[in-house]
Short mmCIF file of C-alpha atoms in Angstrom, two decimals:
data_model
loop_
_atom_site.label_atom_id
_atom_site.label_comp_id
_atom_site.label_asym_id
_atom_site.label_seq_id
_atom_site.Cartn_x
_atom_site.Cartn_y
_atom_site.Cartn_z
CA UNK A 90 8.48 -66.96 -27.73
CA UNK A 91 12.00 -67.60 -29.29
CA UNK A 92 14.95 -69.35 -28.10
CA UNK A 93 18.85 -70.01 -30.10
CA UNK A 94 20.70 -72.04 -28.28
CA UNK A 95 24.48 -71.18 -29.62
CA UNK A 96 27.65 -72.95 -29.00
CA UNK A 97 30.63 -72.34 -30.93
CA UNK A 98 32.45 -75.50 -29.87
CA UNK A 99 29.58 -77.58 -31.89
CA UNK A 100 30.99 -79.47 -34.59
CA UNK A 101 29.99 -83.29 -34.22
CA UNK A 102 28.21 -86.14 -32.33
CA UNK A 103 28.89 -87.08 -28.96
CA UNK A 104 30.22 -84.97 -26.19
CA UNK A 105 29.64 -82.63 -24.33
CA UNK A 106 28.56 -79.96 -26.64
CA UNK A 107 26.43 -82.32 -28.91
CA UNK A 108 24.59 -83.35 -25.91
CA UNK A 109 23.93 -79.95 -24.10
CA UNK A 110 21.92 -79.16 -27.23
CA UNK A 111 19.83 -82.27 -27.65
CA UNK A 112 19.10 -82.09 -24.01
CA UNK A 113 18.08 -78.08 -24.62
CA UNK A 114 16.73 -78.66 -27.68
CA UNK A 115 14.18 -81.55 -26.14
CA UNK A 116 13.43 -79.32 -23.34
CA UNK A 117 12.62 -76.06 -25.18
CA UNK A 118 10.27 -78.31 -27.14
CA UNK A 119 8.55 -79.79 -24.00
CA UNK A 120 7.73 -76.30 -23.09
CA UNK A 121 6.22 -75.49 -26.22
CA UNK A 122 9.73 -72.90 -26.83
CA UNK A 123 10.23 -72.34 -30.59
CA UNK A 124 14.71 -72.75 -31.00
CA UNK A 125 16.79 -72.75 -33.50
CA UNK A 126 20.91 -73.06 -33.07
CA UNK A 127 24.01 -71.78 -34.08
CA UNK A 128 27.14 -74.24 -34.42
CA UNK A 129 30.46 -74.70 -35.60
CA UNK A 130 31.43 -73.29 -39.56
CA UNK A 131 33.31 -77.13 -39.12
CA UNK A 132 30.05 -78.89 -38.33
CA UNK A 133 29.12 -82.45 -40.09
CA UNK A 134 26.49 -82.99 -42.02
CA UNK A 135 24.72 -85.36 -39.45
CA UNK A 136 25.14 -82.92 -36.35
CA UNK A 137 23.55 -80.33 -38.52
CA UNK A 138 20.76 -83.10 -39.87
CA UNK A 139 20.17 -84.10 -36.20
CA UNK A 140 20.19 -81.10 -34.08
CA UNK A 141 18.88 -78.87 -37.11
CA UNK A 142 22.10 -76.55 -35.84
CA UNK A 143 23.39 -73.41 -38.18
CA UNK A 144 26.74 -73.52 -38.96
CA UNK A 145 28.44 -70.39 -37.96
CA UNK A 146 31.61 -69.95 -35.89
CA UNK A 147 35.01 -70.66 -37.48
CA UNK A 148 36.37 -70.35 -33.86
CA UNK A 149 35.86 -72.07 -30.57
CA UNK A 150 37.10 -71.88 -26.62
CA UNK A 151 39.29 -74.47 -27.89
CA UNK A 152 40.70 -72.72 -30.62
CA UNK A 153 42.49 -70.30 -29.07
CA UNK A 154 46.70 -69.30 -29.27
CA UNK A 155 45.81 -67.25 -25.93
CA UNK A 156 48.27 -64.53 -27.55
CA UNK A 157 47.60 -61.14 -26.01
CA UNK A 158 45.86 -58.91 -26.84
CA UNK A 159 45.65 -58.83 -30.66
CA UNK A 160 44.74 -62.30 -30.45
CA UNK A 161 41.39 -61.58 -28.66
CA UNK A 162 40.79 -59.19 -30.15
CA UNK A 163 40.41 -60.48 -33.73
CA UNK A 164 38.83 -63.25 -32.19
CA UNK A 165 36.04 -60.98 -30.81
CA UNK A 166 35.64 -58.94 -34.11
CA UNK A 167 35.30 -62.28 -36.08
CA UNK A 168 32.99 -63.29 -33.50
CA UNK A 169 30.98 -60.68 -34.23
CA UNK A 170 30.62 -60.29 -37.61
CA UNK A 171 29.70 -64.53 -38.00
CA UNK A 172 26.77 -63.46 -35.30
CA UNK A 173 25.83 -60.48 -37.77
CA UNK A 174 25.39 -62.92 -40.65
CA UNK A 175 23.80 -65.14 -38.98
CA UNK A 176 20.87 -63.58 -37.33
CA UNK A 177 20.02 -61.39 -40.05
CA UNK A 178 17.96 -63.85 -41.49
CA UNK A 179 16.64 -65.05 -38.24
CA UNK A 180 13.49 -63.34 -36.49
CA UNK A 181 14.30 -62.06 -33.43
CA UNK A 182 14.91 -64.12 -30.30
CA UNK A 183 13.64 -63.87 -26.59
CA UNK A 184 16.26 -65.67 -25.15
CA UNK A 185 20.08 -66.86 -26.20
CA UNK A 186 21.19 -69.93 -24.19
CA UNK A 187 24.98 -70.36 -24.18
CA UNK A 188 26.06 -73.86 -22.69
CA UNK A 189 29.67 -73.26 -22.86
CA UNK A 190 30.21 -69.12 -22.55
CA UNK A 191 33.84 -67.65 -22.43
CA UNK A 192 35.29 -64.55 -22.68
CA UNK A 193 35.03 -63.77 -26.78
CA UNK A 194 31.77 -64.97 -26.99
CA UNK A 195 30.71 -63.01 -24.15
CA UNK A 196 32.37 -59.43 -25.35
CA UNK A 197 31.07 -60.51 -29.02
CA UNK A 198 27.21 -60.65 -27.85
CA UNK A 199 28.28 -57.28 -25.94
CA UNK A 200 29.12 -55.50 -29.52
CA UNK A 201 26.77 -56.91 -31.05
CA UNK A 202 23.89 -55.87 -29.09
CA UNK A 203 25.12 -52.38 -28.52
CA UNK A 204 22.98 -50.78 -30.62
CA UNK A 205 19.94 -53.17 -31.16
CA UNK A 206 17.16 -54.50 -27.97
CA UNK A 207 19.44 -57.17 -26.11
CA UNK A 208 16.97 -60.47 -25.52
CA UNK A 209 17.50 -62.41 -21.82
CA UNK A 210 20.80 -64.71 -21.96
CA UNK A 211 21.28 -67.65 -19.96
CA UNK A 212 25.01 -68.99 -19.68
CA UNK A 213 27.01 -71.84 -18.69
CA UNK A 214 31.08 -70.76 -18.13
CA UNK A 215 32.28 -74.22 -17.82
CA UNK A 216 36.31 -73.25 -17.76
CA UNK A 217 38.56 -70.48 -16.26
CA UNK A 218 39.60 -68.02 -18.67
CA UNK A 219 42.26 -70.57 -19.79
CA UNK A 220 40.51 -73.58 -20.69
CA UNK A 221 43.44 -75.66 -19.91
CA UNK A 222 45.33 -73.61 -17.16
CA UNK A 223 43.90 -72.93 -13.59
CA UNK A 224 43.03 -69.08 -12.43
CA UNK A 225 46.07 -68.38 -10.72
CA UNK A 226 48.72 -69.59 -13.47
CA UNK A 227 51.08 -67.08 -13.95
CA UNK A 228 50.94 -67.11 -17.50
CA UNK A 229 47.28 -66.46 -17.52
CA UNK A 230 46.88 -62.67 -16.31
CA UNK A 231 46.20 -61.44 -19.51
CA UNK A 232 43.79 -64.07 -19.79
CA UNK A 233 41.69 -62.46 -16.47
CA UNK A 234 41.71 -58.97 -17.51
CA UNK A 235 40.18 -59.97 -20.74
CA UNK A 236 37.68 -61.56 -19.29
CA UNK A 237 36.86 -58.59 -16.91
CA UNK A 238 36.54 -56.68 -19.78
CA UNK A 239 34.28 -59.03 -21.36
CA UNK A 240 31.79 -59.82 -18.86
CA UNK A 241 31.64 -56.04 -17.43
CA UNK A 242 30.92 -54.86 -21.09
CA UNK A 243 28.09 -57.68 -21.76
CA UNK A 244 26.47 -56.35 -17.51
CA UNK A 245 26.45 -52.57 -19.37
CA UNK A 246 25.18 -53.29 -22.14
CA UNK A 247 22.27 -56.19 -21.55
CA UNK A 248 22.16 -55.52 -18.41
CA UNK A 249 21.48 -57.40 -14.60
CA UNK A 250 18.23 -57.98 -14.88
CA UNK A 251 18.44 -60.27 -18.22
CA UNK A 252 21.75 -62.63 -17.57
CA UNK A 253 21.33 -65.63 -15.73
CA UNK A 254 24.71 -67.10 -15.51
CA UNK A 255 25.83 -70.48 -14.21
CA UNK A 256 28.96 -72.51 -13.18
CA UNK A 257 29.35 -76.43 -12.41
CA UNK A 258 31.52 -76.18 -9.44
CA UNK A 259 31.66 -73.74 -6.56
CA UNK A 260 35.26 -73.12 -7.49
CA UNK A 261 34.32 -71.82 -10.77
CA UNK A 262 31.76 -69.59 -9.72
CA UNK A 263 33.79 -68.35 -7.64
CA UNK A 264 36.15 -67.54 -9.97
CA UNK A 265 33.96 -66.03 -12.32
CA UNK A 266 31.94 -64.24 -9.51
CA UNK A 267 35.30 -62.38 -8.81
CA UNK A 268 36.25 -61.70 -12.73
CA UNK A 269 32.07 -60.43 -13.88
CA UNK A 270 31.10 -58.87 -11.00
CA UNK A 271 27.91 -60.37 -10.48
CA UNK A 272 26.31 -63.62 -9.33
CA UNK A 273 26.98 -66.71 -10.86
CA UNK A 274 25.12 -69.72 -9.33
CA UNK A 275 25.98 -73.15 -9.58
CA UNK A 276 24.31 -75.81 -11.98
CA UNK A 277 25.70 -79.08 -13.53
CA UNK A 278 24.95 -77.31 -17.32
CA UNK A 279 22.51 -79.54 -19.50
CA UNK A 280 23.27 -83.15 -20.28
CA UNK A 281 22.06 -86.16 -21.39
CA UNK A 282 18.17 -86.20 -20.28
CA UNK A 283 17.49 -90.20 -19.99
CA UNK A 284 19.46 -93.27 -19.37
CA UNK A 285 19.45 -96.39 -16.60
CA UNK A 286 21.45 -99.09 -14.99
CA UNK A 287 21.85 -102.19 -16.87
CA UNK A 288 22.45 -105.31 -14.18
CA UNK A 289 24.40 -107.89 -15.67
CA UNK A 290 24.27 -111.60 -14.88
CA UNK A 291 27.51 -112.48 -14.11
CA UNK A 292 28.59 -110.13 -11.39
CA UNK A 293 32.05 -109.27 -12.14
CA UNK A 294 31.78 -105.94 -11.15
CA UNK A 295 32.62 -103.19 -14.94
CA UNK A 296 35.34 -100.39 -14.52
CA UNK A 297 34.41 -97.58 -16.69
CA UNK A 298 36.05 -95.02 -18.36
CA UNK A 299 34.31 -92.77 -21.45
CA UNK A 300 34.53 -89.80 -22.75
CA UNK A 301 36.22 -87.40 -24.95
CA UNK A 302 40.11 -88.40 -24.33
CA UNK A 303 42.25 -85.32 -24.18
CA UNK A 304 45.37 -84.62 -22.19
CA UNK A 305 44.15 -83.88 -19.25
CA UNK A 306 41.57 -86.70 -18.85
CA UNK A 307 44.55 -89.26 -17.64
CA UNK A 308 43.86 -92.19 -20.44
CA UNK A 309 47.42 -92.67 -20.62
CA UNK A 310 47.89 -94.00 -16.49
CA UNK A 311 45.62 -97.01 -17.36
CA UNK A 312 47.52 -99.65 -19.10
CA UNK A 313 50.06 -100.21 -16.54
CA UNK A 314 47.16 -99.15 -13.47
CA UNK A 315 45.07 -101.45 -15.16
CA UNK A 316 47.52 -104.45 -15.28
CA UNK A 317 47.89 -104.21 -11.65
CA UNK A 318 44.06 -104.66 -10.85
CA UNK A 319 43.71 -107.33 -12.98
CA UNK A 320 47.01 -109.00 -11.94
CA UNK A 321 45.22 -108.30 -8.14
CA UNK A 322 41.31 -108.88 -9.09
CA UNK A 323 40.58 -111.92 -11.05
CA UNK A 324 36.97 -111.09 -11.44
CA UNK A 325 36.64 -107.53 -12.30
CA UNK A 326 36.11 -106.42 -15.95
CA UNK A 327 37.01 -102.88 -17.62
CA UNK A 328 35.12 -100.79 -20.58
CA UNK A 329 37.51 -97.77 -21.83
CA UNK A 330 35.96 -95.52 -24.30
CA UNK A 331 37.64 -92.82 -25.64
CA UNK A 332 37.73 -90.84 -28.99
CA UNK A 333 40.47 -88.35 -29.65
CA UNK A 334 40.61 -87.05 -32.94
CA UNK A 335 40.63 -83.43 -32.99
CA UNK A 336 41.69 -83.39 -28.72
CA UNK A 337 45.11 -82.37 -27.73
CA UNK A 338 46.37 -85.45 -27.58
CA UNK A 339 46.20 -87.15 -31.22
CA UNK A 340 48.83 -89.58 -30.54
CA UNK A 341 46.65 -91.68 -28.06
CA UNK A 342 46.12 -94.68 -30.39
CA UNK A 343 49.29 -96.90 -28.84
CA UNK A 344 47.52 -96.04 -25.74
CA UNK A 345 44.21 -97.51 -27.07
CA UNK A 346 46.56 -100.25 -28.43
CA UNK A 347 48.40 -101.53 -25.03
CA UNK A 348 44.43 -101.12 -23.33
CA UNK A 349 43.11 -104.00 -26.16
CA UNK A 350 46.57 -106.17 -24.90
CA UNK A 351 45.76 -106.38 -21.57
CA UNK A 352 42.77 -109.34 -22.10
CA UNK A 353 39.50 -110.21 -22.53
CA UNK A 354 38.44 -108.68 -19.32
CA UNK A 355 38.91 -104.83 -21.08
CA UNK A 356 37.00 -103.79 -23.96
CA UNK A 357 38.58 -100.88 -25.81
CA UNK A 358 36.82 -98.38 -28.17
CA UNK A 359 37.53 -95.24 -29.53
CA UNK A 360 34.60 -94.89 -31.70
CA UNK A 361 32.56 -91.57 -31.44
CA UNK A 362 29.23 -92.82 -29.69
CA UNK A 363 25.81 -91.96 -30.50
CA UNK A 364 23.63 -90.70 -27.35
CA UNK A 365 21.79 -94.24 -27.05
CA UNK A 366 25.11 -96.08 -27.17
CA UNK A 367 26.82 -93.27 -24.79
CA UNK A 368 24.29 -94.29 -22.26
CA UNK A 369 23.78 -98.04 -23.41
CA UNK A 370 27.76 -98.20 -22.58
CA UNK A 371 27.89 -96.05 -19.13
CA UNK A 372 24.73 -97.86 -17.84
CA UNK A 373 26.78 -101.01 -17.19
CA UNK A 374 29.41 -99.47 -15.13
CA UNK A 375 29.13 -100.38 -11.22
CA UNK A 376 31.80 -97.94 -11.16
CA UNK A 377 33.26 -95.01 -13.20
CA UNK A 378 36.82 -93.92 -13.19
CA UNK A 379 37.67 -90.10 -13.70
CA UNK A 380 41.69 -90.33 -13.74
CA UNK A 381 41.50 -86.76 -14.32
CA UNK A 382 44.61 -84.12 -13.97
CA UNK A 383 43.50 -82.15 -10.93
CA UNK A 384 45.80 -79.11 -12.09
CA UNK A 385 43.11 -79.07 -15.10
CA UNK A 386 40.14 -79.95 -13.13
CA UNK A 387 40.85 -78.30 -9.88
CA UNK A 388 37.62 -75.75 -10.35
CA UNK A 389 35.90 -76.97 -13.69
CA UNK A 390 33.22 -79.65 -14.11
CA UNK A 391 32.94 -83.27 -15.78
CA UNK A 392 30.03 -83.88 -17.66
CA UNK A 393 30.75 -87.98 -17.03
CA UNK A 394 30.47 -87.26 -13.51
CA UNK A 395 27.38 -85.47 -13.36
CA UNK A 396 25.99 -88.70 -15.46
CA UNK A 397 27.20 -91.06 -13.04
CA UNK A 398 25.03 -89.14 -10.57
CA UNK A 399 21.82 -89.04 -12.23
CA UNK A 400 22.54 -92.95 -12.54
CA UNK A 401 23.33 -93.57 -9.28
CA UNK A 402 27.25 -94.79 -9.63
CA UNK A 403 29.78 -94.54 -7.84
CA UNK A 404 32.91 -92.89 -9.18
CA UNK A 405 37.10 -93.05 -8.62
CA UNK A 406 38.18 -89.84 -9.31
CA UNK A 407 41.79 -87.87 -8.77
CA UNK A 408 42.12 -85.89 -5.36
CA UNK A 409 42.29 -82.39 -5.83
CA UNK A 410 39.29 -82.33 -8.85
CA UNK A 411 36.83 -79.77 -7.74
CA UNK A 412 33.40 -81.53 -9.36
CA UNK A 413 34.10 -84.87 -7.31
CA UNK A 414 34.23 -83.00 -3.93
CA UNK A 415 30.98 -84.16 -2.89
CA UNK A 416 31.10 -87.73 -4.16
CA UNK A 417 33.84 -87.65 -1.87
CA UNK A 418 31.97 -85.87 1.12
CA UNK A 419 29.11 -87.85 0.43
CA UNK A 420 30.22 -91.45 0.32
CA UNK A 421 29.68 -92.40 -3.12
CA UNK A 422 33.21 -91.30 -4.46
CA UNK A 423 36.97 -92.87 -3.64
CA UNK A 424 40.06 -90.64 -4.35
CA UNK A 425 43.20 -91.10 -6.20
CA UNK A 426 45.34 -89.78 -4.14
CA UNK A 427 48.30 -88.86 -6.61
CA UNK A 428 48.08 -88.44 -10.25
CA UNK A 429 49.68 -91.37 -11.15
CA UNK A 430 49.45 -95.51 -12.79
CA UNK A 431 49.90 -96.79 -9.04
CA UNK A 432 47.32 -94.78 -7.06
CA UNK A 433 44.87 -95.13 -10.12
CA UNK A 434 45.04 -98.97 -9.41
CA UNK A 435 45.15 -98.83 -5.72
CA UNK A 436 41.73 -96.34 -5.26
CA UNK A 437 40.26 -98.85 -8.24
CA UNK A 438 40.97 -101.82 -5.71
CA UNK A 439 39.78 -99.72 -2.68
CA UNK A 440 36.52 -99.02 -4.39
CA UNK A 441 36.17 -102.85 -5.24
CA UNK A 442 36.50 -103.73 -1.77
CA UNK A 443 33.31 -101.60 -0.70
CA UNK A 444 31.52 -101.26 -3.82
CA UNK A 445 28.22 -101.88 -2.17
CA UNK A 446 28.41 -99.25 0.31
CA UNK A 447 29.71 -96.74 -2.41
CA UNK A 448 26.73 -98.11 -4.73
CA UNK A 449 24.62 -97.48 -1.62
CA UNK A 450 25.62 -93.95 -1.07
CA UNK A 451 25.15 -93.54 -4.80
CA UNK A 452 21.47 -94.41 -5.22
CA UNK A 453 20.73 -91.62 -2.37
CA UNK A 454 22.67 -89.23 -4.11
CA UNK A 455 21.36 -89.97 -7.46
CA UNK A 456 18.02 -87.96 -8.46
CA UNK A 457 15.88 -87.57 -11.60
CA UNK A 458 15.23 -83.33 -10.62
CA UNK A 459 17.05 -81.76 -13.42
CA UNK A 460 18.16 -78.49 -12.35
CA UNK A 461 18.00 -77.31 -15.94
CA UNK A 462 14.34 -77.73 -16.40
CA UNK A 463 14.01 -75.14 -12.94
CA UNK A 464 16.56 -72.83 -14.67
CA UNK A 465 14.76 -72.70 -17.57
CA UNK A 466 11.33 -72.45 -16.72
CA UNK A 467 12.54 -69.26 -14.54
CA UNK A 468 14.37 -67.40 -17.42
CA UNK A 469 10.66 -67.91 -19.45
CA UNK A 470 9.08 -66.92 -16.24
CA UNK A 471 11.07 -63.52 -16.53
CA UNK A 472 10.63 -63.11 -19.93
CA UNK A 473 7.02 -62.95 -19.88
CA UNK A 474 6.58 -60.91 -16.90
CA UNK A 475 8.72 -58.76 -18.38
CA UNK A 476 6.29 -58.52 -21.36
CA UNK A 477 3.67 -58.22 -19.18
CA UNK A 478 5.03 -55.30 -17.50
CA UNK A 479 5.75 -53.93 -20.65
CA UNK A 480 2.16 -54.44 -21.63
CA UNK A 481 0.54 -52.44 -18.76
CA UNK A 482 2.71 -49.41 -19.12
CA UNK A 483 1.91 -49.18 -22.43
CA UNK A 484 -1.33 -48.80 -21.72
#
């Protein structure tokens, strides 16, 4: 049995893309699942050294104009043909897994396998058909009906019986429920597949913030919310990662700059982090701060958040951000109410001031079941009774 992981969006380490394959690509090989992978045509040489990944695609979800409809169109027929080169070489495959799936990659596979045996696919659609818009932006119509188009096309053609399609959120499956047509369930999509707390001796509790810093993610509120805390908190201490070359937001570095200012008590860096020092760095947070724009992340997931679960700490994330719900519900979350510097520094001082009850709450909620490793071992589980079946009727 065969699996190719492909992703589009894979160019380089750290993130989420790099580390939904090296989590897929370590489970495949626990279950004894041959893989291979299809990445970025921009890919470096040591994300193709280290996760053995093709490059392919000279497109991604975050490549887009989102012109209509020409735009999609050429997108999808490029799409296609870079598939077409690409697997010709390849033996076939039993199973595609697609951790981040949108509308051109979806209508792409749809072409593609119109004339040849479609395999199982198992998808992750991590953003609305705008990746930076919610569902019901006005400027986004176009956006649905393509994806309608997309999803209904890949139903015809690979059919029901061999998709198995995930969200993060409840709000985005609903969404995408709505646009396909058929079930999506909900999954936190693969991620990093070890890590720990690290207790440090001091006790000043660590503020964290890491991740990929675009736009939306809120990296410019901290200097002046972070001032305030420490002008409030004489004991706590801050880590801010971020790295933001090639993100929307390229002119981040005076941001980065006014963050080193503020003191000792913040370490900056913007350096891209390898998976051991991704978790080396987010295992000493007592708590992690999601500043996120909830107009953005209203329905779509945070890979940092679903890592602060597995870990068992608590997070400060923007009212309003659908994947924080239940750390809210739950006890192990405190809201920003408004997406701004001041209520950034006030839920960050409201979260000091009960971090053991949050840290509490956390530990219960954390878990080392990865839903992944069910979701997987049921799309193998299909695929072989479906060879079994085939077996027996062709006897």
């Amino acid at each position: 049995m065969r699996a190719l992981i492909i992703d589009p969006a894979l160019h380089s380490m750290g993130g989420h893309h790099y580390n939904a394959t090296l989590a897929l690509k370590a489970k495949l090989s626990a279950l004894g699942i041959e893989h291979d992978c299809l990445g970025s045509a921009n890919a470096d040489a040591q994300t193709v050294r280290e996760l053995g990944c093709a490059p392919c695609f000279t497109k991604s979800v975050y490549g887009r104009a989102y012109e209509e409809p020409e735009e999609f169109e050429q997108h999808v027929q490029t799409r296609v043909k870079e598939l077409s080169v690409a697997l010709k070489q390849r033996p076939k495959f039993d199973l595609f897994i697609l951790p981040c799936c949108d509308q051109i990659l979806a209508f792409a596979l749809a072409r593609y396998f119109r004339f040849r045996p479609a395999p199982h696919l198992l998808l992750w659609a991590l953003y609305a058909p705008h990746h930076n818009k919610s569902i019901d932006d006005p400027t986004a119509t176009h956006l649905r009906r393509e994806t309608r188009e997309a999803f209904a096309a890949l139903q015809r053609i690979v059919g029901l019986e061999r998709i198995s399609a995930f969200c993060e959120t409840p709000q985005m499956a609903d969404i995408y429920r709505d646009l396909a047509g058929f079930d999506f369930g909900v999954a936190p999509g693969p991620g990093l597949i070890s890590g720990k707390r690290v207790h440090h001796q001091d006790g000043a509790p660590i503020v964290s913030c890491i991740g990929f810093a675009n736009e939306a993610k809120g990296y410019r509120l901290l200097p002046e919310a972070l001032r305030e805390v420490i002008d409030r908190d004489h004991e706590v201490r801050f880590m801010i990662h971020g790295f933001f070359q090639g993100s929307d937001a390229r002119d981040q570095a005076p941001v980065f700059a006014a963050l080193a200012e503020l003191g000792p008590r913040v370490t900056v860096s913007t350096e891209v982090l390898s998976q051991s020092d991704y978790l080396a760095w987010l295992g000493q947070a007592d708590l992690v701060l999601l500043p996120y724009d909830p107009k953005v992340y209203e329905t779509r997931g945070s890979g940092v958040f679903f890592e602060a679960r597995r870990l068992g700490i608590p997070v400060i994330a923007t009212k309003g951000c659908g994947f924080a719900q239940p750390a809210f519900e739950a006890g192990w979350g405190v809201e920003i109410p408004r997406h701004d510097a001041s209520s950034v520094a006030a839920a960050v001082l409201q979260a000091l001031q009960k971090i053991d009850d949050l840290t509490s709450h956390a530990r219960t909620a954390s878990t080392s079941h990865d839903d992944v490793d069910d979701i997987l071992k049921t799309a193998i589980t299909r695929i072989l009774s479906g060879r079994g079946r085939r077996g027996r009727a062709g006897q």
